Structure formats: structure tokens, C-alpha cells
Coordinates of C-alpha atoms in Angstrom, one line a residue:
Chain A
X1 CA 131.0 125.8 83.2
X2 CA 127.6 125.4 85.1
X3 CA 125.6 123.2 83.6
X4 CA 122.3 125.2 82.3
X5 CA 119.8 122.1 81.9
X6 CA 120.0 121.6 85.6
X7 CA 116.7 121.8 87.3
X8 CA 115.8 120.5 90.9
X9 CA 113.9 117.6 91.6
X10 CA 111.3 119.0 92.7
X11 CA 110.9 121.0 89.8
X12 CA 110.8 118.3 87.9
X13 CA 108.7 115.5 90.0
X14 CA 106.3 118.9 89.4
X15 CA 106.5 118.7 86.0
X16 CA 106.2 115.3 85.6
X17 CA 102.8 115.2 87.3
X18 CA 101.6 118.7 85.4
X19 CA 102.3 116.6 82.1
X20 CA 100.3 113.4 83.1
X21 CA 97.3 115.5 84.1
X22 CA 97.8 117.3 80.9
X23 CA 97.7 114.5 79.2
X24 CA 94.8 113.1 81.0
X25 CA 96.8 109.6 81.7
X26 CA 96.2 109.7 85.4
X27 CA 94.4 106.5 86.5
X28 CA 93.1 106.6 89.9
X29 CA 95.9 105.0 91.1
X30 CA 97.8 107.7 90.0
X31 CA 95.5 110.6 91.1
X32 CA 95.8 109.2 94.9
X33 CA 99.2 108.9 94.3
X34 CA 99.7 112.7 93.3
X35 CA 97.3 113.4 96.0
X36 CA 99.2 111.6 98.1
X37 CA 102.6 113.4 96.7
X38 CA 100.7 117.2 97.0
X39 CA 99.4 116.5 100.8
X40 CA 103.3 115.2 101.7
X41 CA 105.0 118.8 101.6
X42 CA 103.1 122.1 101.5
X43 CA 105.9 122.8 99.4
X44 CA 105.0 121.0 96.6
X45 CA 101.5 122.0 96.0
X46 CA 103.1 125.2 95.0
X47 CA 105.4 123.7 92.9
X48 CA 102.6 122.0 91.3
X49 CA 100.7 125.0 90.3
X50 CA 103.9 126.5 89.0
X51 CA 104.6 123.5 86.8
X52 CA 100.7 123.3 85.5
X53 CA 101.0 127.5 84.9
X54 CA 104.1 126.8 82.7
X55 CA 102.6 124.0 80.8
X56 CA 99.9 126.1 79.8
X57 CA 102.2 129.3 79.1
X58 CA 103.8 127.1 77.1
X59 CA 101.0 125.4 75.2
X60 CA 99.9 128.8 74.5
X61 CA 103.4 129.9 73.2
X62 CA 103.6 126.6 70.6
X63 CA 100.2 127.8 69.5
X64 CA 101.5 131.3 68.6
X65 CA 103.9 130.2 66.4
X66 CA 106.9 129.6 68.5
X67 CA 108.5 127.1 66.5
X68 CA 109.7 128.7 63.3
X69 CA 113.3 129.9 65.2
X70 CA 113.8 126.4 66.5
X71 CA 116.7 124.3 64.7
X72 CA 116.1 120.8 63.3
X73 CA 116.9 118.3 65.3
X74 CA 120.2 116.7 64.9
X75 CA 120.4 113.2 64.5
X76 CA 123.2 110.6 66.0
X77 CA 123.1 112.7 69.3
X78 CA 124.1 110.9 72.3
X79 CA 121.1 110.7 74.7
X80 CA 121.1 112.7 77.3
X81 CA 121.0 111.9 80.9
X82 CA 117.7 112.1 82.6
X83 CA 118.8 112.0 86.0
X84 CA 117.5 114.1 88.3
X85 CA 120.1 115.8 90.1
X86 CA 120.3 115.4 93.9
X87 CA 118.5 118.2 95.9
X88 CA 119.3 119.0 99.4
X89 CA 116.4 118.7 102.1
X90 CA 116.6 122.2 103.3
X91 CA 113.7 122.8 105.9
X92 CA 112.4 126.4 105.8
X93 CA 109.8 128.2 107.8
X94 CA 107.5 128.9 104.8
X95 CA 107.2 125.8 104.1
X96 CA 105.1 125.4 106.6
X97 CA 103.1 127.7 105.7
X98 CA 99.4 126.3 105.6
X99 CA 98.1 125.9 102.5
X100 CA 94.3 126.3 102.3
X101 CA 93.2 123.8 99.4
X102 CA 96.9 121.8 99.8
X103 CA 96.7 119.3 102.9
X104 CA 94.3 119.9 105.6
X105 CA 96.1 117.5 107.9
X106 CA 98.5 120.4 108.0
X107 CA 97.3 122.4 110.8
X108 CA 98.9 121.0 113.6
X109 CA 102.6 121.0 111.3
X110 CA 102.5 124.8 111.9
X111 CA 103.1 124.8 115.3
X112 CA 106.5 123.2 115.2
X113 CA 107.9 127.3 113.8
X114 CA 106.5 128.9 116.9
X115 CA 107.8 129.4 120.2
X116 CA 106.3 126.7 123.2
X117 CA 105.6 128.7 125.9
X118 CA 105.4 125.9 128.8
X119 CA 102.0 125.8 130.1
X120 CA 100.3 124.5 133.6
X121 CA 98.0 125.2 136.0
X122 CA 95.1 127.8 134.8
X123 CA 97.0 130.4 132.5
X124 CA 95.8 133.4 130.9
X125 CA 96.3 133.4 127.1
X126 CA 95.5 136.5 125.2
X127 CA 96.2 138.6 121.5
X128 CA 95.6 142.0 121.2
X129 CA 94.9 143.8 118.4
X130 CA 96.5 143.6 115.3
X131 CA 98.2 140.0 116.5
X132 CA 97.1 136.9 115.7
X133 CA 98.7 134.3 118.6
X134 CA 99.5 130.9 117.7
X135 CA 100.6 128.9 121.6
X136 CA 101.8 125.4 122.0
X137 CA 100.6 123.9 125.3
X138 CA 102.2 120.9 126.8
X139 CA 100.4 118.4 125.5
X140 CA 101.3 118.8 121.7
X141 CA 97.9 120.4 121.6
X142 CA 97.9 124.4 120.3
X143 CA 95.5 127.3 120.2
X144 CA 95.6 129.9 118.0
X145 CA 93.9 133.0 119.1
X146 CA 93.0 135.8 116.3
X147 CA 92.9 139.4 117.2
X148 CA 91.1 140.6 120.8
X149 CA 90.6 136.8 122.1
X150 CA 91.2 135.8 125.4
X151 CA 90.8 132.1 127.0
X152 CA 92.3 130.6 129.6
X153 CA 93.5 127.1 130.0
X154 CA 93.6 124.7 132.9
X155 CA 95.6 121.2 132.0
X156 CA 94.8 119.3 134.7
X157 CA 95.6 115.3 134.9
X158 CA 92.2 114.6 133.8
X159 CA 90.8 117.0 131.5
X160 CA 92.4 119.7 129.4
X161 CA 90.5 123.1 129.5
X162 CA 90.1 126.1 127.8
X163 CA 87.7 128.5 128.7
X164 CA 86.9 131.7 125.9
X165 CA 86.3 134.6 127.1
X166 CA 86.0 136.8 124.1
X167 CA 87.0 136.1 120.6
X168 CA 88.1 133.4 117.9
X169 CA 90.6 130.7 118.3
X170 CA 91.3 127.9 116.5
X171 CA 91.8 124.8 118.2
X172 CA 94.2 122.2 117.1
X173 CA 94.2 119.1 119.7
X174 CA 96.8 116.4 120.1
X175 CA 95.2 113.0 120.9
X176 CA 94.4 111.8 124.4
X177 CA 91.3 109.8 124.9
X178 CA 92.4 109.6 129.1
X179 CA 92.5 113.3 128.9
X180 CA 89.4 114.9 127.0
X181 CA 90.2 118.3 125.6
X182 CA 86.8 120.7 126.7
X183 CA 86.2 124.0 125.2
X184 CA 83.5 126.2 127.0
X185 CA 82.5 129.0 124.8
X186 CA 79.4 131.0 126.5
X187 CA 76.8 128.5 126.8
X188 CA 78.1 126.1 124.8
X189 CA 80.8 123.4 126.0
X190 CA 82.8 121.4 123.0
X191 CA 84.4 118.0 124.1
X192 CA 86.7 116.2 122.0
X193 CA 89.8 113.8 121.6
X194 CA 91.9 114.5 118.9
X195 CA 90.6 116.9 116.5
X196 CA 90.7 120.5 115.0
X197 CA 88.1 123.1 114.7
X198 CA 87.7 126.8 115.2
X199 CA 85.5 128.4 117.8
X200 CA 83.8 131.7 116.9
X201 CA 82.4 133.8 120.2
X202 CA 80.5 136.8 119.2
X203 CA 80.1 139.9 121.3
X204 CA 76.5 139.3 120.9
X205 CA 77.0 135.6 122.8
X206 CA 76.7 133.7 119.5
X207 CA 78.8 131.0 119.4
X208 CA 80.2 129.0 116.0
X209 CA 82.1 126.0 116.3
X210 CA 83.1 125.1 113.4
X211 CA 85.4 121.3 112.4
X212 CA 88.6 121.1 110.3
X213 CA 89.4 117.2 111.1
X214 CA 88.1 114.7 113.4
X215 CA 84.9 114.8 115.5
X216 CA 83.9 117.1 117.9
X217 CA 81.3 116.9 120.6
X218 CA 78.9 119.9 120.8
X219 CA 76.5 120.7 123.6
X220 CA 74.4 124.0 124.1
X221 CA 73.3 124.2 127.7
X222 CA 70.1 122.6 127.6
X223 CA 70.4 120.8 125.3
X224 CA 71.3 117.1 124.1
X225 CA 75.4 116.9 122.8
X226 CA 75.8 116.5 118.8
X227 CA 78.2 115.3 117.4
X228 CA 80.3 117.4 114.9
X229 CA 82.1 116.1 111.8
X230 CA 85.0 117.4 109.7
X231 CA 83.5 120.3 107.8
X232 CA 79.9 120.9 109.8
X233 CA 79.1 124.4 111.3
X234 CA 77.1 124.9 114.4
X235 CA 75.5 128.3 114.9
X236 CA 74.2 128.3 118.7
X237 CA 72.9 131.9 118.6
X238 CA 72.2 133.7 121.8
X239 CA 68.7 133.4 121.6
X240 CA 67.0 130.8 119.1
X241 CA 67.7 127.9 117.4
X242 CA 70.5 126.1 117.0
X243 CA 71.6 125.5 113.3
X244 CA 73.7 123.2 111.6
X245 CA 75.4 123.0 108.4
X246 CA 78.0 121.2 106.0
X247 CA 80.9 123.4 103.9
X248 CA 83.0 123.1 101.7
X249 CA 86.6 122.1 102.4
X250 CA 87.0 125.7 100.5
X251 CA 85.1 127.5 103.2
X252 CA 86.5 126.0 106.1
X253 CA 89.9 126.9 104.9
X254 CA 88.3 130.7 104.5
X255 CA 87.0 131.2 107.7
X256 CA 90.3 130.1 108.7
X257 CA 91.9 132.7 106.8
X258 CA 92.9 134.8 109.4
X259 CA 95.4 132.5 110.9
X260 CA 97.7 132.9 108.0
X261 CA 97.4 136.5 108.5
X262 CA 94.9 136.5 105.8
X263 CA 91.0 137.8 105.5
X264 CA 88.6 137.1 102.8
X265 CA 86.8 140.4 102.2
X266 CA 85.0 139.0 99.3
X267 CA 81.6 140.3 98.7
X268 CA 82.2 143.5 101.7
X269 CA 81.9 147.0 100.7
X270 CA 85.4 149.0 100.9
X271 CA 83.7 150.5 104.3
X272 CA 83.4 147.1 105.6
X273 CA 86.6 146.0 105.0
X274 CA 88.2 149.0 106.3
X275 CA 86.3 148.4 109.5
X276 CA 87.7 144.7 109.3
X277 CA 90.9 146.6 109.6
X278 CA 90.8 148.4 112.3
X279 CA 90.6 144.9 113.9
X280 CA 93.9 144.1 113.3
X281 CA 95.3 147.7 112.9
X282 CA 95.8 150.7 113.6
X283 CA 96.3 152.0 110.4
X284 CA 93.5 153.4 109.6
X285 CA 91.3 153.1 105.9
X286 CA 89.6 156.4 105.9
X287 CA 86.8 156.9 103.4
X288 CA 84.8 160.3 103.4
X289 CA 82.6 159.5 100.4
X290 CA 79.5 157.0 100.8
X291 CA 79.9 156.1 97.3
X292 CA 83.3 154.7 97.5
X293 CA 82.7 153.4 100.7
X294 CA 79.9 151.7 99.2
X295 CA 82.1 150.1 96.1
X296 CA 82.5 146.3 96.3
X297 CA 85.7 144.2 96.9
X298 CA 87.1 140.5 96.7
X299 CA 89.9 138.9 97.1
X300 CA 92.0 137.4 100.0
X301 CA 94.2 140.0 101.7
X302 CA 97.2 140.7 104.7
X303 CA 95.4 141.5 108.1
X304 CA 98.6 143.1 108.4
X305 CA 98.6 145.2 105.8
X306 CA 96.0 148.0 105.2
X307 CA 97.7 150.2 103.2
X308 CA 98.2 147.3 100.8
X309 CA 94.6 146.3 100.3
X310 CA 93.7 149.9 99.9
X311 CA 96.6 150.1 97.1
X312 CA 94.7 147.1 95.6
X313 CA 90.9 148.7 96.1
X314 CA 92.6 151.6 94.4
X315 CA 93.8 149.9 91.5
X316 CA 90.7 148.1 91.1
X317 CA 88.0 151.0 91.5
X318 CA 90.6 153.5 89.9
X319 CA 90.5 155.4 93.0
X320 CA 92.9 157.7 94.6
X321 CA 94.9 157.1 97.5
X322 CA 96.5 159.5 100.2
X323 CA 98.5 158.7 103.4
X324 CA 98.2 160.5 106.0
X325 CA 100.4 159.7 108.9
X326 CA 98.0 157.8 111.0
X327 CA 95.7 156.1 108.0
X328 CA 95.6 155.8 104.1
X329 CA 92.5 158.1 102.4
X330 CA 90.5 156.6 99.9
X331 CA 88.7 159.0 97.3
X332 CA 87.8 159.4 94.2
X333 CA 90.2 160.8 91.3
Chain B
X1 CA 94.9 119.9 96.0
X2 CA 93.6 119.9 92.5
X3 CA 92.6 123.1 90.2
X4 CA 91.0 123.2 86.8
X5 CA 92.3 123.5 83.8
X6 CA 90.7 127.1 83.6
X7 CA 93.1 127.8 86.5
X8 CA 96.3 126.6 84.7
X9 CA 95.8 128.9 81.7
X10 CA 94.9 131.6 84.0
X11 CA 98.1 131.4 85.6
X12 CA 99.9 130.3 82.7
X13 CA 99.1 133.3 80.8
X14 CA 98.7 135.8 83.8
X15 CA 101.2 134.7 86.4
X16 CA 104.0 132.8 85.1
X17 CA 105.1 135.6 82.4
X18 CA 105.9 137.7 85.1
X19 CA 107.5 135.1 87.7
X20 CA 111.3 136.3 86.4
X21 CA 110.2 139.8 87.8
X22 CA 108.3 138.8 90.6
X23 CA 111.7 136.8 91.8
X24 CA 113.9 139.8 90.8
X25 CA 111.9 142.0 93.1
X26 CA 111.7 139.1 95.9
X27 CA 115.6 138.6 95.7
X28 CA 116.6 141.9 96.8
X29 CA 113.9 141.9 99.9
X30 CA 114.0 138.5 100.8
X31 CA 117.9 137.8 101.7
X32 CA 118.1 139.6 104.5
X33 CA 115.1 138.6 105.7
X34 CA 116.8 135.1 105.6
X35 CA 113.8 134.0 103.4
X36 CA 114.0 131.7 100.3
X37 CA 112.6 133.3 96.7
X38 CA 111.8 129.6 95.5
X39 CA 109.4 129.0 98.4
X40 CA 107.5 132.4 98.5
X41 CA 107.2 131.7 94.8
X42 CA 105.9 128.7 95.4
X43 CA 103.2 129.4 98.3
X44 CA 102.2 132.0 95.9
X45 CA 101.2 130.1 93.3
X46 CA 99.8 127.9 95.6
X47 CA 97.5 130.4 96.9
X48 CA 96.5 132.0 93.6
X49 CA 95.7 128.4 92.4
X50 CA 93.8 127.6 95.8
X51 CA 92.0 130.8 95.8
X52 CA 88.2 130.0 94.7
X53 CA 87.7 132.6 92.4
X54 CA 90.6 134.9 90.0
X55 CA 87.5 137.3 87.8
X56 CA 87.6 139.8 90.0
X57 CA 91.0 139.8 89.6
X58 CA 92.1 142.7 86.8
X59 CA 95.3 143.0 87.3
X60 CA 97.3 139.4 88.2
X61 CA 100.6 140.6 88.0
X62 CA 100.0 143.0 91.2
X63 CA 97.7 140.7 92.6
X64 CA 100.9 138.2 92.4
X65 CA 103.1 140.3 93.7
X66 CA 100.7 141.2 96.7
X67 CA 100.5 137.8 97.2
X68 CA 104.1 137.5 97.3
X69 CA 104.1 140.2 99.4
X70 CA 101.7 138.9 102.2
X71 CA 103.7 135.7 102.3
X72 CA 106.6 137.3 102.7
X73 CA 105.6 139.3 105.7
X74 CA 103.4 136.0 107.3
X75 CA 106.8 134.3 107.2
X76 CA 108.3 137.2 108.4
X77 CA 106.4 137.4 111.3
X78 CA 105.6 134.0 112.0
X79 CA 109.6 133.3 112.3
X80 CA 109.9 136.4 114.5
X81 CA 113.4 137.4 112.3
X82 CA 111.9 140.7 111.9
X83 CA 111.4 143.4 114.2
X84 CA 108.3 145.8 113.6
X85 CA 110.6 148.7 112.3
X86 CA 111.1 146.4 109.2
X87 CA 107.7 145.7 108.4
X88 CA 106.6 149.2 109.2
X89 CA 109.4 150.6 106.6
X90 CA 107.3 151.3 103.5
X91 CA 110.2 150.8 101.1
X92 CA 110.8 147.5 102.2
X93 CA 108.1 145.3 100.2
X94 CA 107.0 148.7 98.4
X95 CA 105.3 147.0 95.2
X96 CA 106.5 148.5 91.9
X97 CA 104.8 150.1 89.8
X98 CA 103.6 148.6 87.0
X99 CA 102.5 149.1 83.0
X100 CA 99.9 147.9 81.8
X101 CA 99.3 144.5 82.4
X102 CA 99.4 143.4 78.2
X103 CA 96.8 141.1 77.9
X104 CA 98.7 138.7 75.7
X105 CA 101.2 138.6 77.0
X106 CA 102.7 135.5 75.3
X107 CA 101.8 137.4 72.2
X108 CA 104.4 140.1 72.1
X109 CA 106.8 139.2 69.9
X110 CA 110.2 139.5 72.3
X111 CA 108.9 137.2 74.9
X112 CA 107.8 134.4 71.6
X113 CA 111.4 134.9 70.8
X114 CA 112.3 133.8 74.6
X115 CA 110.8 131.3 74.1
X116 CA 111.8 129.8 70.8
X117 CA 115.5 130.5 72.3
X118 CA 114.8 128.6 75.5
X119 CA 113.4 125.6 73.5
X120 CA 116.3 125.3 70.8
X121 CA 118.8 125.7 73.9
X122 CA 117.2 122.7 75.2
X123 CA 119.4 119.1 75.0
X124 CA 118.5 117.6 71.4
X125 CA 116.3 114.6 73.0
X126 CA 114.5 116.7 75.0
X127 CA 114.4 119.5 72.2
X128 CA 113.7 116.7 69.7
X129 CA 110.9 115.2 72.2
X130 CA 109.0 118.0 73.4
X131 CA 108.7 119.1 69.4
X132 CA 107.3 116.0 68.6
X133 CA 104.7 116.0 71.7
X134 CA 104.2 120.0 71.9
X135 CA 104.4 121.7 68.4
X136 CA 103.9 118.3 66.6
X137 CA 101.4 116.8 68.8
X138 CA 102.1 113.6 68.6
X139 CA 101.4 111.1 71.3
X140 CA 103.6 109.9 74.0
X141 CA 103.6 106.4 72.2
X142 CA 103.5 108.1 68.6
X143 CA 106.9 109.9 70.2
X144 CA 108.0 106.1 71.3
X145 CA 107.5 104.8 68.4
X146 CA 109.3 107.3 66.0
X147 CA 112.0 107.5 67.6
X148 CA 112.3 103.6 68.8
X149 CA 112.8 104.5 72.5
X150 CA 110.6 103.5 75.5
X151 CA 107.6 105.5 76.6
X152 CA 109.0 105.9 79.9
X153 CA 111.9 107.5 78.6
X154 CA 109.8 109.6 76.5
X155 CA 108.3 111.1 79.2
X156 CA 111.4 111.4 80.9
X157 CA 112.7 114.0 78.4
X158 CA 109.6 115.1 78.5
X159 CA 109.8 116.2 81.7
X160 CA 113.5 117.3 81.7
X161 CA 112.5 120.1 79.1
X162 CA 109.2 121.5 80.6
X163 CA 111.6 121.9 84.2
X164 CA 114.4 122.9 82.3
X165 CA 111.9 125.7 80.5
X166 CA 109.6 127.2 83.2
X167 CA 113.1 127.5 85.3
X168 CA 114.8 129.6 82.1
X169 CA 111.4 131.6 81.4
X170 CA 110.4 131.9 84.8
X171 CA 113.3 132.7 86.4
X172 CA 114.3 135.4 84.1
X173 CA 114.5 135.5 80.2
X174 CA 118.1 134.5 79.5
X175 CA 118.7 131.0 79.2
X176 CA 121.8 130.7 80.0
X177 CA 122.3 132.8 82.4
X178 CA 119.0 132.0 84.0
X179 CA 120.3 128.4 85.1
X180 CA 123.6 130.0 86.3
X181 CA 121.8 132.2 88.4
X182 CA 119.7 129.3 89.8
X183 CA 122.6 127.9 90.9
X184 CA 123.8 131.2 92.6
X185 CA 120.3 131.6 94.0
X186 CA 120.8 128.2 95.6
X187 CA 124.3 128.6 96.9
X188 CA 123.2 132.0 98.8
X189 CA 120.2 130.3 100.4
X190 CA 122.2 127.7 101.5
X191 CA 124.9 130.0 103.4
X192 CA 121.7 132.0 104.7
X193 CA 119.9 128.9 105.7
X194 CA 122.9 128.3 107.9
X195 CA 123.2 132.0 109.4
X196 CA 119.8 132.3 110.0
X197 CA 118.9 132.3 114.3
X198 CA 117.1 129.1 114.5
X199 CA 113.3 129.2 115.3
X200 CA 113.6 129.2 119.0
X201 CA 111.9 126.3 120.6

């Protein structure tokens, strides 16, 4: 007979730390500790939230009333075992999957699912549209290029260089103080060592560089280089001043959205976001009527998957929706 | 990582209720994709507890499953074990369609029933334990103390019946066959683990 109290261990670690910080007995010892714990596996973050949800579903049950079909406890019971049964360490893709608020430090973990195409010499890297291109280059560094980016890279014994021509990319950059890794974006040239951070080209030649871990060094033509910490955007617009700014941990992980096949179209009009689409697709979001082209959306959604935010917009604007055999129609009912 | 409070009953009452569905409609799409259910539950709950904001959200039981469904296709194509015909084929990952979210959903009376079940199938201790701390609310040491056993093995059973409850809730009503059917779950992934083409390097 299987046994039906078996639950995995991580299942349970989970539960264990949902009950602590239910109960609010978390010294800070403890709090690293879990931080520590959540950072070690994107797995377990996950795990985490699912433990905490189910805490609270069941909070909310006992305080319904579920307790009147519950027996009375027997007495004279022999204890029962609380040993966690073994678990085996299966590794699987999704694991790796990057979780935004989870571990930071995660980036570069990423890279180990994708193929390493074997660079040298100056190479051409691009992604068209509708792919987002994640590249491993010799030196444990990778790039990852959203949708219509080109660069190309030059490792040479010296230096490591990538030159964008067009685009996004994300940069994630093994360590190698003998060989500096240099970025030149337009105008602007970013040095650095060891770090990650995201450069944002514009068709109108403004350039964002913006700093996941580490420090980067930043320097407009012309000007003197700053220095860049985890979590500072620099805006070196085409013409004008050069700004500078800190986010949150929460909007560095949005802007990086898109490497996970994810967009935030929070705060866009359903005519923006379907023009956000046509980035990565070319399935079409057609919308004839200002009015529901006008209507406001949030949420984080699949580049790769029009038809499924306009399912969503639907839902939520109680709109209708109509495929057609190149796009998806939005109207109203 | 850490989320409020606010964000716990959010998903508590929104999400989790519908977790035994949302893996019953991952289970037929996601063997042959040579993907595991547990982990695309997982990285879904740990984007809808990362996400900054859930208001907007009005219907979290599609909103889960879209989630679901991007993470699903992100592994898909991040793994390369799919070719574009399956991603393109609208049946494949073809959200159901769904009743009206019930707001309470805890409230309707079959699913309290669930529940009660799930909690008297528990082991005594644990049964006996998470009365005391949950229904009773009685502190850990209160627990210790009444029942003359350590705190640390209070928790302990603690512990045990929360994991041993979200896994016969969350993955699908039936107590007892919902551990059996973890076990099956894990068996399969196992054997697919081991057919799957490696991630070429």
C-alpha cells in the first residue's frame, strides 16, 4: 500500500519555513538563513510561495468552520515518524528558470541550458524577430540579445568586445580583470570585469545601460567615465543630458522581462501592447476601434504568445475576440 | 525573495484552490513535452508571488493557468525539445474555459468538506498537533506543553501535516488517492527525465 502521508522534502523544508514566518519566530538569523535557503535553488522560491499560499488557504478554511467533521484525537497513539523521506536530486531545465524577485545571482546559471556556440575572432551575433537569443562565448561570459539586436564580438587576448549595432542585450560577464569586457553602444563605451547589466540602444541613438550585479564603468564620448552600481540606470540620450538613477531590485528584474520570454505591459493601452507584439510576432493584434485600442492593461505576459494576452485583454475588458488566420481581432461585444 | 502577508492570502484563497486543476490540465500537456508538473507549478507560484502588483488581476485562476502556460512554453523553447509546429498548435496549451471564478472559494461547502477529510486523514500527532496550533490556536510551547513533548518536535508534526495537506488539496481533492498519484507523478518523471535528449552542450 503506498504510503499517503508521504510528502517530499522539499515540500516540507517549504512548509517548515511558511510556518516560522507565520508564526513570526524568524530571528534574523533565521531570516538570512531562509534567504539564504530561497537564493540556493530557483526551485524553492516556488515552493515557498506554494507552502505560504496553502498556509493561508488553510487558515482561512479553520476559520470557516472546518473542524466540526474532524474526529477526536485518539490517545495512546504511537508517534509517528517525522522523517523526511529521501528525495532524488533530479536537475531540470525549468529549474533554471530565472526567477525575478528569487536570486539575482541567478543570471549567469541560465546559460548552462543553452547551446555554446564556440566563439573567436570578430563574430556576428544576431535575433530576429520574434527570438530572443541567449549565446555563451568562450569565456563563460554570455549575451543575450532580445528581438532585432545585432552586436558583434571580438575576444581578443586582451580585451573582450562587443560592439551593438541595434537593439537590447543583456550582458552577463564572467570575471577576468587581465581581460576587460567593453561594450560600445553608439556613443557610449561600458567597461567592466565581472558583472551583469543590460544595454538598451534606441533607434533614436539613446543609449540605457542599466546594472544587475557588480559595477560597471560608463563613459559617454566626451565625457568623464562613471561608475555604475548594481541597480543604477544611465540614460545618455542622443542629444542632452545624461541622467542617472537608482531602481528597485523589482524594476531591474522588469526591464529584464523579456529574457524570460516575458513583457510587462503594465500601464500600456491594448494598442500599445499589440504594437509591442508585432516585435516579437507575427501574429498580429488587430484593433479597429480607438476606444478599445485605448483600454488599459497590466500584467506580465509571453512575447510569444499574442493570442494569449489578447484572450486575457478579452477577459478582462469583456471584449470579443476573432482569429483570423494571420492575427487575433479585438472588438467590442 | 520575500512577499507580504497580503500576497499569501491572495494566493491562498485565489491560486492554491485551483492548483489540483491547474496540474490536471499541465499533466496531460507537459509529458510529452518531457517537462515536470511540480516545477511549472512551482515557477508559477513563484512568479505570481514575485509579480509587484495582483489588483488588476480579476480572474487568478486564468491568470494562473496563463502563467503556467508561458512557463511551459519558455521551457519549451529554451530546451529546444519542441519544434515550432507544437507551439504553433492551438490545442496544445489551449486554456480551458472556465466558470466563474467563486469568490470564496474556501467557502463552498464541498471543498470545506475536502478539507475536514484531508485533516482527519492526517497521522494522529500531526492531526492532534495542527488542531491544537490551527483550530485551537494554541502556541507552539502551549502545544509542548500539553502534550509533554519537545517544541522541536512540535513543529515537526507541524510541518509534516501542512506538507502532507497542500499535497492532498493541491494536488487534487482525494486524499488518498492524491498521495498515490504523487507517487505515480514522480515515477513518470523519473522515466521521462531519463528519455529526455539531453540539453545539447
Amino acid at each position: 500500500m503506498t504510503d499517503p502521508d508521504r510528502v517530499n522534502a522539499l515540500d516540507e523544508r517549504a512548509a517548515q519555513w511558511a510556518l516560522r514566518v507565520d508564526a513570526a519566530t524568524l530571528n534574523p538569523q533565521d531570516q538570512a538563513e531562509l534567504d539564504a535557503w530561497l537564493a540556493a535553488d530557483p526551485r524553492h522560491a516556488g515552493a515557498f510561495a506554494r507552502a505560504m499560499a496553502a498556509n493561508a488557504y488553510f487558515d482561512r478554511a479553520v476559520a470557516l468552520g472546518v473542524d466540526r467533521d474532524i474526529p477526536e484525537v485518539a490517545t495512546g497513539i504511537p508517534e509517528v515518524s517525522a522523517e523526511a523521506p529521501r528525495v532524488s536530486e533530479r536537475r531540470v531545465m525549468s529549474r533554471r528558470l530565472w526567477l525575478g524577485g528569487a536570486a539575482g545571482a541567478m543570471a549567469a546559471s541560465l546559460l548552462v541550458a543553452l547551446g555554446l556556440d564556440r566563439l573567436a575572432g570578430s563574430t556576428s551575433l544576431t535575433a530576429d524577430k520574434g527570438t530572443v537569443r541567449r549565446t555563451a562565448l568562450e569565456d563563460g561570459s554570455a549575451v543575450t540579445l532580445n528581438a532585432g539586436t545585432e552586436v558583434s564580438v571580438a575576444m581578443k587576448p586582451l580585451e573582450r568586445r562587443i560592439s551593438m549595432l541595434a537593439g537590447e542585450a543583456n550582458f552577463d560577464v564572467a570575471k577576468d580583470a587581465s581581460r576587460p569586457f567593453i561594450v560600445e553602444a553608439g556613443p557610449v563605451r561600458i567597461r567592466v570585469v565581472g558583472t551583469s547589466f543590460l544595454v538598451h540602444l534606441s533607434e533614436l541613438g539613446e543609449v540605457a545601460v542599466i546594472v544587475r550585479e557588480g559595477r560597471v564603468e560608463v563613459q559617454a564620448k566626451g565625457t568623464a567615465p562613471a561608475l555604475l552600481t548594481a541597480g543604477d540606470r544611465m540614460t545618455v540620450p542622443a542629444q542632452g543630458a545624461i541622467t542617472r538613477e537608482q531602481l528597485s531590485v523589482g524594476e531591474v528584474d522588469r526591464l529584464g522581462l523579456w529574457q524570460r520570454g516575458e513583457m510587462d505591459l503594465t500601464g500600456l493601452t491594448l494598442g500599445d501592447a499589440a504594437r509591442q507584439y508585432a516585435r516579437y510576432s507575427d501574429r498580429r493584434i488587430v484593433i479597429d476601434d480607438p476606444q478599445v485600442a485605448g483600454l488599459k492593461v497590466a500584467g506580465v505576459f509571453s512575447t510569444s504568445d499574442p493570442k494569449g494576452f489578447a484572450q486575457a485583454a478579452a477577459l478582462a475588458h469583456g471584449l470579443r475576440l476573432t482569429e483570423r488566420d494571420d492575427a487575433v481581432v479585438l472588438s467590442r461585444k | 525573495m520575500s512577499f507580504s502577508r497580503e500576497r499569501a492570502v491572495w494566493l491562498g484563497r485565489n491560486v492554491f484552490p485551483h492548483e489540483a486543476a491547474l496540474r490536471q490540465w499541465l499533466s496531460a500537456r507537459t509529458a510529452s513535452a518531457g517537462l515536470e508538473v511540480d516545477d511549472v507549478v512551482q515557477e508559477t507560484y513563484a512568479i505570481l508571488a514575485s509579480i509587484e502588483r495582483v489588483d488588476h488581476i480579476r480572474n487568478a485562476r486564468t491568470y494562473m493557468f496563463e502563467v503556467a502556460k508561458s512557463v511551459v512554453l519558455q521551457s519549451l523553447r529554451r530546451a529546444r525539445i519542441v519544434t515550432i509546429d507544437v507551439q504553433a498548435n492551438a490545442q496544445f496549451l489551449e486554456i480551458p474555459e472556465d466558470a466563474p471564478t467563486p469568490e470564496r472559494v474556501a467557502a463552498d461547502r464541498q471543498e470545506l468538506s475536502q478539507v475536514s477529510a484531508a485533516i482527519a486523514a492526517l497521522p494522529d500527532r500531526c492531526r492532534e498537533v495542527f488542531t491544537m496550533r490551527k483550530i485551537q490556536g494554541l502556541s507552539q510551547r502551549q502545544v509542548a506543553e500539553a502534550l509533554g513533548i519537545a517544541e522541536s518536535t512540535v513543529e515537526k508534526h507541524m510541518v509534516k501535516a501542512l506538507a502532507i495537506l497542500t499535497n492532498a488539496i493541491g494536488r487534487g481533492g482525494n486524499v488518498r488517492n492524491a498521495s498515490s498519484s504523487v507517487r505515480e507523478q514522480r515515477d513518470d518523471s523519473e522515466t521521462s527525465d531519463r528519455s529526455r535528449p539531453r540539453e545539447r552542450a
